[in-house]
Coordinates of C-alpha atoms in Angstrom, one line a residue:
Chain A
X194 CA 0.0 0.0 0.0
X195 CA 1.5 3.4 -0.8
X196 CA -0.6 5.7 0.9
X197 CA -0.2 7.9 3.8
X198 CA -0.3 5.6 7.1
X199 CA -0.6 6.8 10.5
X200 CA 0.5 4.8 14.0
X201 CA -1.6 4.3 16.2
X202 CA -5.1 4.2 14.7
X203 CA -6.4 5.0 18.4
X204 CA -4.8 6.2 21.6
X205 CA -6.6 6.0 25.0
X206 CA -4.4 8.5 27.3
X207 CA -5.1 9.9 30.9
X208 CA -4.7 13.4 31.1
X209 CA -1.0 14.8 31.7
X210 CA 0.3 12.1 29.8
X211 CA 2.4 12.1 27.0
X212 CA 1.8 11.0 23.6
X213 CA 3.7 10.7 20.2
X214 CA 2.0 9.8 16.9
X215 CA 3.1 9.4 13.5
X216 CA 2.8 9.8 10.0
X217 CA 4.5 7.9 6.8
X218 CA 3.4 10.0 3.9
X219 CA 3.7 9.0 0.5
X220 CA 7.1 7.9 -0.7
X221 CA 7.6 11.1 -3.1
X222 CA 6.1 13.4 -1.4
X223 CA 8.0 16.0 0.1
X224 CA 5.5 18.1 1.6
X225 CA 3.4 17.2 5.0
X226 CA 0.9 18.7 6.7
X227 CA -0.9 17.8 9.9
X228 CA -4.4 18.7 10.9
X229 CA -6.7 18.1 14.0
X230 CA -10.4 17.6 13.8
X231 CA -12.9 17.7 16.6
X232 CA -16.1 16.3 16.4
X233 CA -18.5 17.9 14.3
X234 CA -16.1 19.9 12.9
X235 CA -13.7 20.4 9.7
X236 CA -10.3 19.6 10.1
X237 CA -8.2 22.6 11.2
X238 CA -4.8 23.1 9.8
X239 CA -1.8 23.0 12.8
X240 CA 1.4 22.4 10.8
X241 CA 3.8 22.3 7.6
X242 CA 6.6 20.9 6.2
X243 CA 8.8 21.2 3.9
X244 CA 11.3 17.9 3.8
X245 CA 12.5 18.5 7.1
X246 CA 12.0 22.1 7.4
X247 CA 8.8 22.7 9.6
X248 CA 7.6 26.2 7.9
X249 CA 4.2 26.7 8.8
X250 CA 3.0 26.1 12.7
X251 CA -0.9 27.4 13.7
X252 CA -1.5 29.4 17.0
X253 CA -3.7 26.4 17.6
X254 CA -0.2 24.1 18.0
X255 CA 0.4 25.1 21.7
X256 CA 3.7 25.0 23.1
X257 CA 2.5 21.3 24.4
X258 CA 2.8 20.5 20.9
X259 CA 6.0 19.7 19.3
X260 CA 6.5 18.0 15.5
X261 CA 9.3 16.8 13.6
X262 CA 10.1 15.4 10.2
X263 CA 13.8 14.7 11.0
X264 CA 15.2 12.7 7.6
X265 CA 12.5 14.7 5.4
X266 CA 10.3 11.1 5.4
X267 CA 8.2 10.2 8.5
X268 CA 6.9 12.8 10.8
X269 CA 5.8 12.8 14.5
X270 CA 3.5 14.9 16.1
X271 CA 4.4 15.2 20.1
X272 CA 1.8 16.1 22.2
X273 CA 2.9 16.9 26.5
X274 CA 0.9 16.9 29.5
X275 CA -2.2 16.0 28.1
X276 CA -5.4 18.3 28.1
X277 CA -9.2 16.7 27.8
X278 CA -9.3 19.5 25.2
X279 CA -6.5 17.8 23.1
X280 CA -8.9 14.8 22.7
X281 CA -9.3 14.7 18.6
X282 CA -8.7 13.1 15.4
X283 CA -5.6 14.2 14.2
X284 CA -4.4 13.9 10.2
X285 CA -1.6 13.5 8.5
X286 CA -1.6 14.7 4.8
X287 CA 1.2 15.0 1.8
X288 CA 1.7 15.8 -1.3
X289 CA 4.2 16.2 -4.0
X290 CA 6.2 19.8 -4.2
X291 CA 5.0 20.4 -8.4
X292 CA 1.3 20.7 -9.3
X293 CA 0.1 20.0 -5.4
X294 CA -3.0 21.0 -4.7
X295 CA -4.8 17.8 -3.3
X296 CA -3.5 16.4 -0.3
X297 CA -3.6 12.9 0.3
X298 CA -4.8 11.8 3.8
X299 CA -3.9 9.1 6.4
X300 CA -6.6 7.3 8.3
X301 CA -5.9 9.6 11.6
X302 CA -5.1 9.1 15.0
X303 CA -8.0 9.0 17.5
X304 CA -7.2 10.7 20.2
X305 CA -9.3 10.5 23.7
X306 CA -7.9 11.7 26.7
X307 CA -9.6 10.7 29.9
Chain B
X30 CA -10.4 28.7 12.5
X31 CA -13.4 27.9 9.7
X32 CA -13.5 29.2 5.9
X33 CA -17.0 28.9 5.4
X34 CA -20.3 27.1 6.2
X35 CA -22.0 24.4 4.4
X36 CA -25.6 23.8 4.0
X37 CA -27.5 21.7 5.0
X38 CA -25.6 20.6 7.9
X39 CA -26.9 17.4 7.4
X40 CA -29.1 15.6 4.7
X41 CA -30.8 12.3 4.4
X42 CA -32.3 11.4 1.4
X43 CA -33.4 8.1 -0.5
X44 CA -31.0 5.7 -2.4
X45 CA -31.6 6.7 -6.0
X46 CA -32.3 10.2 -5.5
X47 CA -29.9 13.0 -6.0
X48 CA -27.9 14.6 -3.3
X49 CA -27.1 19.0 -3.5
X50 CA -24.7 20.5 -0.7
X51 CA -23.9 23.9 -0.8
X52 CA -20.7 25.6 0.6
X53 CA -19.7 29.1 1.2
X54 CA -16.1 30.6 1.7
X55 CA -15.0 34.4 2.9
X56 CA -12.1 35.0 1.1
X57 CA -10.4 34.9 -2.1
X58 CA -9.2 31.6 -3.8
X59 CA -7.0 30.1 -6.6
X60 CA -9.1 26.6 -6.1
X61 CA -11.7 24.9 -4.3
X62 CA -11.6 21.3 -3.7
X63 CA -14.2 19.0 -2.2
X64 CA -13.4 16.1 0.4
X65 CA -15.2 12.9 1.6
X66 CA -15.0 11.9 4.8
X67 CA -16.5 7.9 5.8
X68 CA -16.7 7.7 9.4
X69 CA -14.4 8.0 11.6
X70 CA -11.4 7.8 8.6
X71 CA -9.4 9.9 7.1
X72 CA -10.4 12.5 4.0
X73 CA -10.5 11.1 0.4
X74 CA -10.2 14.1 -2.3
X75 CA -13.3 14.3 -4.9
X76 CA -12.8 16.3 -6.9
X77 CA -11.3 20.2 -7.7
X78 CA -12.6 23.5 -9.2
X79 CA -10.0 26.3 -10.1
X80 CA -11.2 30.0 -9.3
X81 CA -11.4 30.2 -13.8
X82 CA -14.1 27.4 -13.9
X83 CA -17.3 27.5 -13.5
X84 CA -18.2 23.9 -13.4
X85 CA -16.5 20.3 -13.4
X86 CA -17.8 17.2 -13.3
X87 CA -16.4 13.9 -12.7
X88 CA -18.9 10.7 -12.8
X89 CA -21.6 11.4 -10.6
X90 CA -20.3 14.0 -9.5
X91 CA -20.7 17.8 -10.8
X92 CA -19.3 20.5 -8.6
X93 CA -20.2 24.5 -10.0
X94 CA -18.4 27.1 -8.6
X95 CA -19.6 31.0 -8.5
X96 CA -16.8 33.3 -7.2
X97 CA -19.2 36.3 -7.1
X98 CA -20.6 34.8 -4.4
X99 CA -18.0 32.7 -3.2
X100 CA -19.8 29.9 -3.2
X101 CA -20.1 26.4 -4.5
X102 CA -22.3 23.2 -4.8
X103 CA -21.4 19.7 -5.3
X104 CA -24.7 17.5 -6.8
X105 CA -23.9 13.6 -6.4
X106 CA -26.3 11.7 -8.5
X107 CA -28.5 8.6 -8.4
X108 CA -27.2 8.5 -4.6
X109 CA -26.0 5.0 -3.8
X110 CA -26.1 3.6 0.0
X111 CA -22.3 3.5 -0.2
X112 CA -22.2 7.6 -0.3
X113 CA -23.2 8.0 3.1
X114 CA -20.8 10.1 4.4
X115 CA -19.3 13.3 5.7
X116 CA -18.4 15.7 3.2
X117 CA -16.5 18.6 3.1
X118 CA -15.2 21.5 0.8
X119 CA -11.8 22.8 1.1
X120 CA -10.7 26.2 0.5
X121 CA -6.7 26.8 0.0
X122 CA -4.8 29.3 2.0
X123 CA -1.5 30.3 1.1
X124 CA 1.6 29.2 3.1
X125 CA 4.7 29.5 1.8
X126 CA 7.0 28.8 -1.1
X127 CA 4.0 27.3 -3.3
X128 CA 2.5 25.7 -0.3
X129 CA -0.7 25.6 0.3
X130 CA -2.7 24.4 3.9
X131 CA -6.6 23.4 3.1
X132 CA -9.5 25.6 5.2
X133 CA -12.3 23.2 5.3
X134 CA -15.9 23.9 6.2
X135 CA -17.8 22.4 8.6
X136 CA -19.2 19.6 6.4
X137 CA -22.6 17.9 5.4
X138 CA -23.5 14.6 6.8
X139 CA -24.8 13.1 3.8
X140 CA -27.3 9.7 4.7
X141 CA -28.1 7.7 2.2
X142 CA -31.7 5.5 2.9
X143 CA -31.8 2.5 1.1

């Protein structure tokens, strides 16, 4: 399968715990974006990169948040001391740096934090 | 924080019949692009509508697109059970160095009575 994957599908967390997720985009893609979606709601953009540059961060990604895309390939998305407010679905998107404008999504990472 | 609004919220309607959602955006754009969202999964890209066109259409699909408005429709026809689903359109914001992040609407829960 070559498209985006993310790790873990779910994550059951209590609150002020740590949690890590991450994303393998699509092999050729150089761009990666991540996104968090609450219930209800459209997904809301939080970060960018570029390889391994991170270019773009929201004022929704807190200083709680931390991401990385260290070799330019996978990324991970870092979240500290856990809030009941950071329970989400969060997204992993790429897409290729000529002619992008679709974004091909991972499955997401369910997030609840109890 | 939310492009636009989508109408209806949600929509159920019977197998065979077609399906009209509407979206709205507040700013400018180069392209609009609609998403589908099965549920609890990640976003699948539909189709896309550059700012020039007025409409597309792609199988049962037929998206139109009015920028003097800023706003757009996407008609699915003869609605199968399999469309049930979230869907959502997608505004792009600029980012940096050709980037692009998506600003999504709230959606329309689309269900799909057989």
């Amino acid at each position: 399968d070559t498209g985006v994957s993310q790790d873990p599908r779910h994550k059951i967390t209590k609150r002020g715990q740590n949690v890590t997720f991450r994303c393998d985009p699509i092999s050729e893609h150089n761009r990666l974006y991540w996104y968090r979606q609450t219930l209800g709601q459209g997904p809301e953009f939080l970060t960018y990169f570029q390889n391994e540059a991170q270019l773009e961060k929201s004022r929704l990604l807190s200083d709680r948040f931390s991401a990385e895309r260290p070799k330019g390939s996978f990324s991970t998305l870092e979240i500290q001391r856990t809030e009941q407010g950071d329970s989400a679905m969060y997204l992993c998107a790429s897409n290729p740096a000529v002619e992008a404008d679709e974004q091909y999504f991972g499955p997401g990472t369910r997030l609840t934090v109890t | 924080s939310q492009q636009g609004e989508e109408d209806p919220q949600a929509l159920s309607i019977q197998e065979g019949e077609n399906a009209t959602m509407n979206c709205s955006y507040k700013t400018s754009i180069n392209n609009l692009q609609w998403y589908r969202q099965n549920s609890g999964r990640g976003l699948v890209h539909l189709i896309l509508i550059r700012s020039n066109e007025r409409e597309k259409h792609s199988g049962r699909l037929r998206v139109t697109l009015d920028t003097s408005k800023k706003s757009s429709s996407l008609l699915i026809t003869a609605s199968r059970a399999a469309d049930t689903a979230s869907y959502f359109c997608a505004t792009d914001a600029f980012i940096i160095q050709g980037a692009q992040k998506l600003v999504f609407g709230q959606g329309t829960r689309l269900t799909i009575n057989p």
